mmCIF file of C-alpha atoms in Angstrom:
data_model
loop_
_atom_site.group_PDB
_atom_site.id
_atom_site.type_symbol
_atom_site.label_atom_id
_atom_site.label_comp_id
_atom_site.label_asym_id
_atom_site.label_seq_id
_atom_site.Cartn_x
_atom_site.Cartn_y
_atom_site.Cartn_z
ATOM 1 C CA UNK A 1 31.589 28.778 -71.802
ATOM 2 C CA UNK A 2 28.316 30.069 -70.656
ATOM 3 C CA UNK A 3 29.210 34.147 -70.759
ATOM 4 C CA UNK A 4 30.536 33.482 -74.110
ATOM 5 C CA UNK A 5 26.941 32.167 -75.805
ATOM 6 C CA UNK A 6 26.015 35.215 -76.897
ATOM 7 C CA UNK A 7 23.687 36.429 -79.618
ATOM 8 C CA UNK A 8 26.417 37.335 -81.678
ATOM 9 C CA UNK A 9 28.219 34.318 -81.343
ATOM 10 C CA UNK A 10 24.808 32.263 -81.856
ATOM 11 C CA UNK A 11 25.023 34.377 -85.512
ATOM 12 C CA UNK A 12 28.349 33.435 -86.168
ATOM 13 C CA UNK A 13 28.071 29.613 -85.196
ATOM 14 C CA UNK A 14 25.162 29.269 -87.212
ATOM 15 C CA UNK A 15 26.156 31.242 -90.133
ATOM 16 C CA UNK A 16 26.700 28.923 -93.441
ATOM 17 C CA UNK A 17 24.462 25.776 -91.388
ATOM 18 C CA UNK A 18 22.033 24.343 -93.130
ATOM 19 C CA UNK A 19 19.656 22.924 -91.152
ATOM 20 C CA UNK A 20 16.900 20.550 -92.327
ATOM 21 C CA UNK A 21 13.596 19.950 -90.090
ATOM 22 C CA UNK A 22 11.925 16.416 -90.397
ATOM 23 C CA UNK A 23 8.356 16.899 -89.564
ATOM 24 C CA UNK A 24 8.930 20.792 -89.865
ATOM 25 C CA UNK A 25 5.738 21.991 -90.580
ATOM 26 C CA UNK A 26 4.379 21.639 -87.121
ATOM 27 C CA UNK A 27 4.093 23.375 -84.062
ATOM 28 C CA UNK A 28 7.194 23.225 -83.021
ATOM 29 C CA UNK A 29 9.195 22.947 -86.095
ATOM 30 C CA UNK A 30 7.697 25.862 -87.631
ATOM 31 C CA UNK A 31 8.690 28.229 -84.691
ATOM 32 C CA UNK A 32 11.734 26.595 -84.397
ATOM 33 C CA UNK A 33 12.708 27.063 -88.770
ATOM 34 C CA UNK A 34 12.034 30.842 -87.909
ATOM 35 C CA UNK A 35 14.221 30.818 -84.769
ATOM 36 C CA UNK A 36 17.088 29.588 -86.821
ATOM 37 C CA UNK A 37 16.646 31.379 -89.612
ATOM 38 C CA UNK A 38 16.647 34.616 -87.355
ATOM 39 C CA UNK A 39 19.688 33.183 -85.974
ATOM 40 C CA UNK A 40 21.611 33.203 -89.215
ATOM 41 C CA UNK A 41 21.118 29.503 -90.578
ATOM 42 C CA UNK A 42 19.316 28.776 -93.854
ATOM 43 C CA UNK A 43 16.859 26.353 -92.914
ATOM 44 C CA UNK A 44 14.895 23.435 -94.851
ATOM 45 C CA UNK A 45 11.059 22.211 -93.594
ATOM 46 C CA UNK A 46 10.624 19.104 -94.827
ATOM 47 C CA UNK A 47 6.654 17.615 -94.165
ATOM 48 C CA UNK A 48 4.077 15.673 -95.665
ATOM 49 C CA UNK A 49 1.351 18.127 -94.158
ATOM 50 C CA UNK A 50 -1.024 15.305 -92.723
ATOM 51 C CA UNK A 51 -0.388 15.455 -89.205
ATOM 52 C CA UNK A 52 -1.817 18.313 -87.580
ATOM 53 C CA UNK A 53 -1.811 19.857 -90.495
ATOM 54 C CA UNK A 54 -3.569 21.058 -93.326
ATOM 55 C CA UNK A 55 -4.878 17.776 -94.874
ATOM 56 C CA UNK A 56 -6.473 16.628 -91.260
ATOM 57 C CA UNK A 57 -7.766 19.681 -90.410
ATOM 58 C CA UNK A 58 -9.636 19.867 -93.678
ATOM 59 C CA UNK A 59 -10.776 15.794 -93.255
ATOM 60 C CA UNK A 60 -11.345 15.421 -90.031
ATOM 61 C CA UNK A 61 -15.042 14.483 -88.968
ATOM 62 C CA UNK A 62 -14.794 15.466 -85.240
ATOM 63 C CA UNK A 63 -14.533 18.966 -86.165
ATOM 64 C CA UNK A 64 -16.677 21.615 -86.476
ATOM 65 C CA UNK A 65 -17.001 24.223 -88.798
ATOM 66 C CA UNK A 66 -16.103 26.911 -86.777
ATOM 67 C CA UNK A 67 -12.639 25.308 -85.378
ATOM 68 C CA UNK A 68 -11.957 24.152 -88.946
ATOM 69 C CA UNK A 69 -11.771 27.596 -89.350
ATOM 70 C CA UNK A 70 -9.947 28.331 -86.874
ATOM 71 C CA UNK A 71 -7.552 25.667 -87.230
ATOM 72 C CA UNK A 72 -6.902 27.030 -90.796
ATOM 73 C CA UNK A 73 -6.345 30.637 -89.902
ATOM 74 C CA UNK A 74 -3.516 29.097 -87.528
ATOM 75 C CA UNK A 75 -2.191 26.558 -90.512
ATOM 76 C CA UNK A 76 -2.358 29.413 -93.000
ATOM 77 C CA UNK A 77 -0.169 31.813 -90.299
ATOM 78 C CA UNK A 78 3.156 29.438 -89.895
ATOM 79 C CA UNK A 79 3.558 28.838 -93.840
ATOM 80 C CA UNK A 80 3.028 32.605 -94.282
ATOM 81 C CA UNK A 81 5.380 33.428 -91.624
ATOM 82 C CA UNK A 82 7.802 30.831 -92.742
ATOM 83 C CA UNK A 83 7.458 32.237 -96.697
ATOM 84 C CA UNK A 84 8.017 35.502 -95.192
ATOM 85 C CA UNK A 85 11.417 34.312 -93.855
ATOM 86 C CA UNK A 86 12.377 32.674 -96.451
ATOM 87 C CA UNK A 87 12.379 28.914 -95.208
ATOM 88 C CA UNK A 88 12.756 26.319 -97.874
ATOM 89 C CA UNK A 89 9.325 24.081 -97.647
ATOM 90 C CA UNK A 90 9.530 20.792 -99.158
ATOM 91 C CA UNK A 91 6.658 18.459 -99.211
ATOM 92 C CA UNK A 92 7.784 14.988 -98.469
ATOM 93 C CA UNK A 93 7.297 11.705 -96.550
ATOM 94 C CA UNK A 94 10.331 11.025 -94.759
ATOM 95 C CA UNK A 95 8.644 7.665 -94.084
ATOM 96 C CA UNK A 96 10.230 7.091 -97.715
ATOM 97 C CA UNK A 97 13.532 6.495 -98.320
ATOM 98 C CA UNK A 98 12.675 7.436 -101.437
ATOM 99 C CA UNK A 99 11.543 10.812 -101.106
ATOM 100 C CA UNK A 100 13.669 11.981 -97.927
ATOM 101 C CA UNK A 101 17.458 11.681 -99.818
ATOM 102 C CA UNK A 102 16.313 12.909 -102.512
ATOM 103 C CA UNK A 103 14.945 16.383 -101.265
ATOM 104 C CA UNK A 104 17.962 16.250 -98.566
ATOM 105 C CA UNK A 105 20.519 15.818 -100.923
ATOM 106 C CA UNK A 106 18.674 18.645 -102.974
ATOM 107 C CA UNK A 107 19.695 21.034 -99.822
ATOM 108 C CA UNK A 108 22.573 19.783 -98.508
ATOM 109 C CA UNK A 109 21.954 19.848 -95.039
ATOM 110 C CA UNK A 110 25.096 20.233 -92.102
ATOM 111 C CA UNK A 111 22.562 19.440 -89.486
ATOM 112 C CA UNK A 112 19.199 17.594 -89.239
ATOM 113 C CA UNK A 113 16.254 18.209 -86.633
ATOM 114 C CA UNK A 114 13.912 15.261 -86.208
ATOM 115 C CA UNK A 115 10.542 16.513 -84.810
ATOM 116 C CA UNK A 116 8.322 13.906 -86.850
ATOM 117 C CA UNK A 117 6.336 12.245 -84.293
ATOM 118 C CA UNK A 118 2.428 11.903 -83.167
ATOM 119 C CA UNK A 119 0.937 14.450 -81.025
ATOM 120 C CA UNK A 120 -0.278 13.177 -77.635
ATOM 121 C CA UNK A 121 0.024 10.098 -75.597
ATOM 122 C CA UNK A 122 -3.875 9.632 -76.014
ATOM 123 C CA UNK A 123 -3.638 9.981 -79.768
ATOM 124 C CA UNK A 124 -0.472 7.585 -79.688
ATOM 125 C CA UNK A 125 -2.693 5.027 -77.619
ATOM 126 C CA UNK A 126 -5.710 4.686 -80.093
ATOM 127 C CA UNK A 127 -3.157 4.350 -83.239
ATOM 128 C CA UNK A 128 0.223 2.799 -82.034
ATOM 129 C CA UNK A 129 1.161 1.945 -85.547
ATOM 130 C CA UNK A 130 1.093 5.715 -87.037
ATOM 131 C CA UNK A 131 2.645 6.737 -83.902
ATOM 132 C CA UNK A 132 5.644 3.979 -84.793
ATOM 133 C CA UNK A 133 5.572 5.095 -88.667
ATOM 134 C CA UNK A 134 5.800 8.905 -87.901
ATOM 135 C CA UNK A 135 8.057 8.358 -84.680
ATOM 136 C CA UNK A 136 10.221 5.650 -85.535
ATOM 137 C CA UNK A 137 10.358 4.863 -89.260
ATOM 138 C CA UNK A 138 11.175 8.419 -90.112
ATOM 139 C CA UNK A 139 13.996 8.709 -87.516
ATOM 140 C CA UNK A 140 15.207 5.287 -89.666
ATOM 141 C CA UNK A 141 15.444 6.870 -92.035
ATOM 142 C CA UNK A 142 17.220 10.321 -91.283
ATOM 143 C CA UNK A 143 19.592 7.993 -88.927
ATOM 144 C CA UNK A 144 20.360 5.995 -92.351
ATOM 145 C CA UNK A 145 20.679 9.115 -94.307
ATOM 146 C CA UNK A 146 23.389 10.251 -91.748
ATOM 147 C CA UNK A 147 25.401 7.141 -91.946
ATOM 148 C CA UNK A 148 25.350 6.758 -95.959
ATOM 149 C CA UNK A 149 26.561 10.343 -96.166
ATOM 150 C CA UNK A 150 28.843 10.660 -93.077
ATOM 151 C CA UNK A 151 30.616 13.978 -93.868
ATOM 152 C CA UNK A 152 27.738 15.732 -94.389
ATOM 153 C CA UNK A 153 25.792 16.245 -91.049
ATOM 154 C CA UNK A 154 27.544 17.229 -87.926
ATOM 155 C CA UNK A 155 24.866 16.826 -86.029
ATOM 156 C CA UNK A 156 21.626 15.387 -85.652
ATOM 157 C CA UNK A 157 19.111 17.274 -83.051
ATOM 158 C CA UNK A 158 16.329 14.803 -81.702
ATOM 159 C CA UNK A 159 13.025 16.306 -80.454
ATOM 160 C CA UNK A 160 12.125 13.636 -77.492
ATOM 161 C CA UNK A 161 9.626 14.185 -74.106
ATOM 162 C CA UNK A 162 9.494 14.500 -70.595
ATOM 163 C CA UNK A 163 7.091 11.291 -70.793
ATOM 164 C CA UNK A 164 10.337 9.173 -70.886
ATOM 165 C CA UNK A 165 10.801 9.947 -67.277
ATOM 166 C CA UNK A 166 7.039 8.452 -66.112
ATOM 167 C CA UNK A 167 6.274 9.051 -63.107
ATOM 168 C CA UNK A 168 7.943 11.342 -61.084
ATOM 169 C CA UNK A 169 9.740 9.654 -58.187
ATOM 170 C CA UNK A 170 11.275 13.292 -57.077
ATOM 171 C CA UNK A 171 9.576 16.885 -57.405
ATOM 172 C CA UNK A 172 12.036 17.297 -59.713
ATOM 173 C CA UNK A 173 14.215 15.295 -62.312
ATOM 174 C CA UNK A 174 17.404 15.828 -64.175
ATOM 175 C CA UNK A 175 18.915 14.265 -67.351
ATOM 176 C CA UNK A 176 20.610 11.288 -64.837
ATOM 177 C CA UNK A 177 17.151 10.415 -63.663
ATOM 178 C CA UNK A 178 16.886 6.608 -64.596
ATOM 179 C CA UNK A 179 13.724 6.876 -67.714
ATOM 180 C CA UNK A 180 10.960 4.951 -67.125
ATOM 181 C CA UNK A 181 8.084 5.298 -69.670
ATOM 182 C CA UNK A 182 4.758 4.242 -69.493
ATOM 183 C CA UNK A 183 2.549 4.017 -72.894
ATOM 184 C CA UNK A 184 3.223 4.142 -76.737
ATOM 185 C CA UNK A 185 3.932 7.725 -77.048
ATOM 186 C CA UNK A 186 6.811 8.123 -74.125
ATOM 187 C CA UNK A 187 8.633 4.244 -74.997
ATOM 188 C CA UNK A 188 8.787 5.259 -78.920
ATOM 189 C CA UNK A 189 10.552 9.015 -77.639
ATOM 190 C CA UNK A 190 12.502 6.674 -75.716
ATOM 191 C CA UNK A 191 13.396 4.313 -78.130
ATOM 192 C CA UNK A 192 14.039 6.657 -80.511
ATOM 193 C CA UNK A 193 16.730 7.874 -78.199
ATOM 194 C CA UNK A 194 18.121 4.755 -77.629
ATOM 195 C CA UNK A 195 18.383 4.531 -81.349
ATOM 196 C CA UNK A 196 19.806 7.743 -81.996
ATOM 197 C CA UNK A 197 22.541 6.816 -79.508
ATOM 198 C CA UNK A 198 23.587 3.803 -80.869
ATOM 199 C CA UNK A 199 24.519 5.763 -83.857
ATOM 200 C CA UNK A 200 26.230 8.454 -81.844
ATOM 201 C CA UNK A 201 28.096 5.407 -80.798
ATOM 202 C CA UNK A 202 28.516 2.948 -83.792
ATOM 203 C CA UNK A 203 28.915 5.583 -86.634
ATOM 204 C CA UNK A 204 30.086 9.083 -84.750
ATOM 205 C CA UNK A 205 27.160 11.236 -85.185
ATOM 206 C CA UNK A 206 27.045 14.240 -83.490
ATOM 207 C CA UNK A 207 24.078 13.749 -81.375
ATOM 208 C CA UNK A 208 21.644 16.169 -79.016
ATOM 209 C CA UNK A 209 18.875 14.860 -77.515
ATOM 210 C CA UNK A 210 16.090 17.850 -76.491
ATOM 211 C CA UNK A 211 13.223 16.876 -73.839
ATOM 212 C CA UNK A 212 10.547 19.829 -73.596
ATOM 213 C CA UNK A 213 7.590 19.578 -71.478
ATOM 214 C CA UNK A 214 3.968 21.015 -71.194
ATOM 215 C CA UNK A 215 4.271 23.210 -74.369
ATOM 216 C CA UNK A 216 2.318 26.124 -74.569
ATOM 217 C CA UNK A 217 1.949 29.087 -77.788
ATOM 218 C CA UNK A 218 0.466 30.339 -80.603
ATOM 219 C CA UNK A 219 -0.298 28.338 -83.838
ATOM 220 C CA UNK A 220 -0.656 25.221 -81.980
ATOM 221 C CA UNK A 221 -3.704 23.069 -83.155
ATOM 222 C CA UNK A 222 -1.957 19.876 -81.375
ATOM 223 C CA UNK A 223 -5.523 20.397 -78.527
ATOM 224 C CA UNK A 224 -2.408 20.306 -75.599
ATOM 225 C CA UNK A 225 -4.616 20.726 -72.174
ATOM 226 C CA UNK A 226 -3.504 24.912 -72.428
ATOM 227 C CA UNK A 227 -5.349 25.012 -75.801
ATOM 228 C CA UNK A 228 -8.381 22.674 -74.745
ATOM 229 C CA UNK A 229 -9.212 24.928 -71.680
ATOM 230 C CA UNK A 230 -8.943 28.259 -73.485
ATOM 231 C CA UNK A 231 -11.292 26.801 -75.960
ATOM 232 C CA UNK A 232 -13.500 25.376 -73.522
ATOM 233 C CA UNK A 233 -14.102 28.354 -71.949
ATOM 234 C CA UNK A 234 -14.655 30.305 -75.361
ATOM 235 C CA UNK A 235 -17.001 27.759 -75.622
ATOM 236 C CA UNK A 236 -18.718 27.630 -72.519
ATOM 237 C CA UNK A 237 -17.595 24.148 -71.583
ATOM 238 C CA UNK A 238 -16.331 23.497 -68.216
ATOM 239 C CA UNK A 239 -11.906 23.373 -67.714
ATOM 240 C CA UNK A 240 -11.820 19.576 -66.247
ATOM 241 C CA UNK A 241 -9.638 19.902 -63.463
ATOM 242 C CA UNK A 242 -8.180 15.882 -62.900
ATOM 243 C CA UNK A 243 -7.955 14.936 -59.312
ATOM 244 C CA UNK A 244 -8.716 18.579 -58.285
ATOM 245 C CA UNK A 245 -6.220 20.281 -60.841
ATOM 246 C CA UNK A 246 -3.794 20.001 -58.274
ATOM 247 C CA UNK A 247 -1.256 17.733 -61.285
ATOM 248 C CA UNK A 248 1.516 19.444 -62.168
ATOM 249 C CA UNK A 249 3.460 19.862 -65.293
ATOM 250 C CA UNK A 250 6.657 22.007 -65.886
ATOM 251 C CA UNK A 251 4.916 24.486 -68.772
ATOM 252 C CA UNK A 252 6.981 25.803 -70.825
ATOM 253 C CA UNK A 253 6.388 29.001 -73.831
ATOM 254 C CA UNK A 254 7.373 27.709 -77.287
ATOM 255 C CA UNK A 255 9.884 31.134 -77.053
ATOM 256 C CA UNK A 256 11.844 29.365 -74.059
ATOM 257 C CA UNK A 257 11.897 26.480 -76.168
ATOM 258 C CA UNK A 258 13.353 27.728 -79.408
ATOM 259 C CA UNK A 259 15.741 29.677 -77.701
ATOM 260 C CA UNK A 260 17.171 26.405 -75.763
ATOM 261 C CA UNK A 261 17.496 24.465 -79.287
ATOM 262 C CA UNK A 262 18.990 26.947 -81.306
ATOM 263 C CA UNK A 263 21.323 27.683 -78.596
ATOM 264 C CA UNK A 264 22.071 23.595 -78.515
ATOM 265 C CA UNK A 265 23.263 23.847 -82.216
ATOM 266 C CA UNK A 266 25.134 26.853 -82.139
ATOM 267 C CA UNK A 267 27.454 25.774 -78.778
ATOM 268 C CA UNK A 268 31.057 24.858 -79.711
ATOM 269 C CA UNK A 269 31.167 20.874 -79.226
ATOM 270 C CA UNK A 270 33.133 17.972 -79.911
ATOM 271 C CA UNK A 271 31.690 16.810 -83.601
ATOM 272 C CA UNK A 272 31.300 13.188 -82.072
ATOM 273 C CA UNK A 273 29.464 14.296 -78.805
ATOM 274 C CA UNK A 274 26.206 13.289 -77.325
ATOM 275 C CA UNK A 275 24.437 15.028 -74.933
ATOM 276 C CA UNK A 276 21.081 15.415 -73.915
ATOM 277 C CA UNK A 277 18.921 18.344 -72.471
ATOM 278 C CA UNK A 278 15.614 19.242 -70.778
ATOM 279 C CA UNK A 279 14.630 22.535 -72.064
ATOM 280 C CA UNK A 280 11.634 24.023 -69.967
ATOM 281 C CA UNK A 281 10.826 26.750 -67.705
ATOM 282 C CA UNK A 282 12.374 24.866 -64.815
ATOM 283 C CA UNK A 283 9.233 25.288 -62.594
ATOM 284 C CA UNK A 284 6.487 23.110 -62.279
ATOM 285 C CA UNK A 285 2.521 24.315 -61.867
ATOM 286 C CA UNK A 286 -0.874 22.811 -60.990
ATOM 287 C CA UNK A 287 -3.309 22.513 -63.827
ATOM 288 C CA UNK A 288 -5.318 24.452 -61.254
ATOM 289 C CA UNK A 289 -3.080 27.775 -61.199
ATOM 290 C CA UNK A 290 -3.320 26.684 -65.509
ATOM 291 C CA UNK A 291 -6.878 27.529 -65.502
ATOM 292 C CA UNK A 292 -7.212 29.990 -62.954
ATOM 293 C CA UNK A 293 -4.987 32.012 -65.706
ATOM 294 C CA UNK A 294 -7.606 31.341 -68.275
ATOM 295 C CA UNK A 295 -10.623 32.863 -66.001
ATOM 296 C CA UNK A 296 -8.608 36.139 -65.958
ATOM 297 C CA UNK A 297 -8.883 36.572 -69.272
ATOM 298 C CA UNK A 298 -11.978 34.745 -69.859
ATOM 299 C CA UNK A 299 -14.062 35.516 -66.477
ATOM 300 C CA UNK A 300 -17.082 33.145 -67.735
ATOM 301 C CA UNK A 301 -15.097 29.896 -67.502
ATOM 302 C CA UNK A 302 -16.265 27.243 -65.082
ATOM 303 C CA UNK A 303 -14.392 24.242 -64.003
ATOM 304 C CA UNK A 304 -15.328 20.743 -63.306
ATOM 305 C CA UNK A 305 -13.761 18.163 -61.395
ATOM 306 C CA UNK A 306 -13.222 14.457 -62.726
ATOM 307 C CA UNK A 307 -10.856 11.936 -61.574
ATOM 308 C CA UNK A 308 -6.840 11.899 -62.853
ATOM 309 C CA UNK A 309 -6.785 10.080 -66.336
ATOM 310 C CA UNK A 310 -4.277 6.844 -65.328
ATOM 311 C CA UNK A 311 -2.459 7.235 -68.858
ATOM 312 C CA UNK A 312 -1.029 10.144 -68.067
ATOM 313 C CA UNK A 313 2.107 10.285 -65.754
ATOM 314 C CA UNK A 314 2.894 12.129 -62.372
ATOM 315 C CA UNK A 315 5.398 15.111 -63.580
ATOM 316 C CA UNK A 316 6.842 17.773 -62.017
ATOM 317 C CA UNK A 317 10.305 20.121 -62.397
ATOM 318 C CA UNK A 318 12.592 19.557 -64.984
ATOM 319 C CA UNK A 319 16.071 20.570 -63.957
ATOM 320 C CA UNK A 320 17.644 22.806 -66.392
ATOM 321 C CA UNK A 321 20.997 23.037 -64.932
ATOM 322 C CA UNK A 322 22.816 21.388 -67.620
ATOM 323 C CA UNK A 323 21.400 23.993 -70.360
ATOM 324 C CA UNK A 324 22.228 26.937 -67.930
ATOM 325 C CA UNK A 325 25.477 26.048 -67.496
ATOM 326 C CA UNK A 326 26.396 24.511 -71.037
ATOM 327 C CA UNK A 327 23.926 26.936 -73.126
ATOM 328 C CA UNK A 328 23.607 30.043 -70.997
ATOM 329 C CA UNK A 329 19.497 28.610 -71.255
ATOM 330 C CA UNK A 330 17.722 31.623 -69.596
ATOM 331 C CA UNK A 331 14.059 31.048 -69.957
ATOM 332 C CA UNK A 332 12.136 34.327 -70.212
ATOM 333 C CA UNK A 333 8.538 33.550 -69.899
ATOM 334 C CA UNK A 334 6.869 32.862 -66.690
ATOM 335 C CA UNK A 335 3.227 30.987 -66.836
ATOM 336 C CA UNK A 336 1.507 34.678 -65.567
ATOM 337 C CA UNK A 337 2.949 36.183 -68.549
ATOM 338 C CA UNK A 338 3.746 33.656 -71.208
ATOM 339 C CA UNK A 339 0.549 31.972 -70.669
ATOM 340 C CA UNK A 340 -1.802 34.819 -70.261
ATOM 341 C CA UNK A 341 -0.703 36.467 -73.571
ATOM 342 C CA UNK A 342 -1.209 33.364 -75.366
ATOM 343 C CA UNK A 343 -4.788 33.126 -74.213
ATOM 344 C CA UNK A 344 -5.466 36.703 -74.822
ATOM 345 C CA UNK A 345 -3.803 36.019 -78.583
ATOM 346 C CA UNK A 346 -6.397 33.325 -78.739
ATOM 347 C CA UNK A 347 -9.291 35.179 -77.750
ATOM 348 C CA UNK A 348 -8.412 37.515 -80.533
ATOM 349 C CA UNK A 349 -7.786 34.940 -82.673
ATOM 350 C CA UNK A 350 -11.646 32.923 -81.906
ATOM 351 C CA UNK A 351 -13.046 36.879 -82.862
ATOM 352 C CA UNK A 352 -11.536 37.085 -86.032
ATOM 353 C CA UNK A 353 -12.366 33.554 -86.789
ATOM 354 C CA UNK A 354 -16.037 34.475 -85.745
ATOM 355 C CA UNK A 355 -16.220 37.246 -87.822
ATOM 356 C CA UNK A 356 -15.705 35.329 -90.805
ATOM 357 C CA UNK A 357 -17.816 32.408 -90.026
ATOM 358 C CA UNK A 358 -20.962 34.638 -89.043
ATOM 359 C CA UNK A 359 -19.899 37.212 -92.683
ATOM 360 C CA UNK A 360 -20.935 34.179 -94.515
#
């Protein structure tokens, strides 16, 4: 099957999907609506625009002018790009079953992509409730949509996390590695894939299951530790290196990412399968080889030491055997290369934002 996933066929699979995003508006979702689109599907974003979006980047307190700025100059970007492509971008709360039918019945959609979900583990700690409500109540709700109009979606794609694992027992883990989540964030992915599986099971949805890692790329205002330390040292803070920087975490280009998902829906399956995928670079790092990328693009950074933060599991490798040898899944960025672009896109990015700060 592998030799057989080929661009062309990715076209041909795809052409006539529609594919609604839940929670599209976002890092990932808006790279991923372009991906598909490019691919040949017509795509629907469907977001409220509060999370790590426009409406907190314009309230929030902890922010500065000048990364309110630059925040907006990233925010402004994806809905240009995604006007640009022609993505359909409906603003909704698909924590209403109210307003979610009604603008997915509008489009029609043959496949659904829930990425609605809080940010970070530490964000997820401080507000377990909104990390439920955006996490959980939403995927309710597309899960019920799904089973009140059965012949409509073939399959439902569920963004989940690498935090379901835990801690690492083994350098590296595959999809049969028992889960064992510590924390708000990682036990809602995982119960939303325990959810999303008992619907597979009960009701016959076509179900894949997608757990990324360590996502790095441009546009993302999420503060992931490979935007904090490119920041930092813009800023002249020091990179805090946790127990040495010597963690590791299997980072993976948004690019690499996109490609893995859009080859997931465009694979010939059986219409009542489940499977599930990691989809990263297949290679773990140290956060110390992370920011020793950032000083050669930014020689004035400094680092700083500070103990490992407890919340925060022991990762590694994710195998991506499975999406080699079901998707053809060939990632194409390395951490020298992907990485190091998307700090020197930054750096570009912090000029032009200075420019217009200092003009005024």
């Amino acid at each position: 099957m592998t030799d057989k996933l080929t661009p062309a066929k990715i076209r041909r699979n795809l052409s006539g999907e529609r594919v609604s995003l839940i929670g599209g508006a976002g890092f990932i979702g808006h790279n991923l609506a372009i991906g598909l689109k490019q691919a040949g599907a017509d795509v629907q974003v469907v977001d409220n625009l509060m999370q790590n979006n426009l409406t907190t980047n314009v309230s929030d307190q902890n922010l500065d002018p000048f990364r309110r700025e630059l925040n907006h100059g990233f925010l402004i970007q994806r809905f240009e790009m995604m006007r640009d492509a022609g993505i359909k971008l409906d603003n909704a709360d698909a924590r209403s079953m109210i307003d979610l039918p009604e603008v997915l019945r509008d489009f029609d959609p043959t496949k659904l992509v829930h990425l609605s979900a809080i940010s970070s583990a530490v964000d997820a700690k401080h507000v377990p409730g909104h990390c439920f409500d955006l996490q959980l109540v939403t995927l309710r709700n597309v899960l019920e949509f799904t089973r009140l109009f059965p012949n409509s979606v073939n399959q439902l794609v569920l963004m989940s996390s690498s935090t379901v694992y835990g801690d690492f027992k083994t350098p590296t883990v595959d999809e049969n590695t028992r889960p064992r989540p510590y924390g708000i964030y990682a036990n809602a992915k995982y119960m939303a894939e325990r959810l999303a599986r008992t619907y597979n099971d009960q009701y016959d949805l076509g179900l894949t299951i997608i757990r990324p890692s360590a996502l790095y790329g441009e546009r993302c205002i999420s503060r992931r530790v490979s935007q904090v330390f490119i920041e930092n040292a813009l800023m002249g803070k020091p990179l805090l290196l946790e127990g040495s920087g010597n963690g590791r975490l299997d980072f993976t280009y948004i690019y690499d990412l996109v490609d893995g998902i859009v080859r997931s829906m465009a694979v010939d399956r059986e219409p009542e399968s489940s499977i599930t995928f990691n989809m990263t670079y297949g290679n773990a790092r140290t956060i110390a080889e992370l920011a020793g990328i950032v000083k050669s693009v930014i020689p004035t950074a400094i680092f700083e030491e500070r103990p490992r933060d407890k919340i925060k599991p022991v990762r590694g490798a994710l195998s991506t055997k499975r999406a080699s040898e079901t998707l053809n899944f060939r990632p194409q960025w390395p951490l020298e290369i992907g990485y190091k672009r998307y700090c020197e896109w930054y750096v570009e990015q912090w000029e032009r934002t200075q420019r217009v700060v200092f003009a005024n």
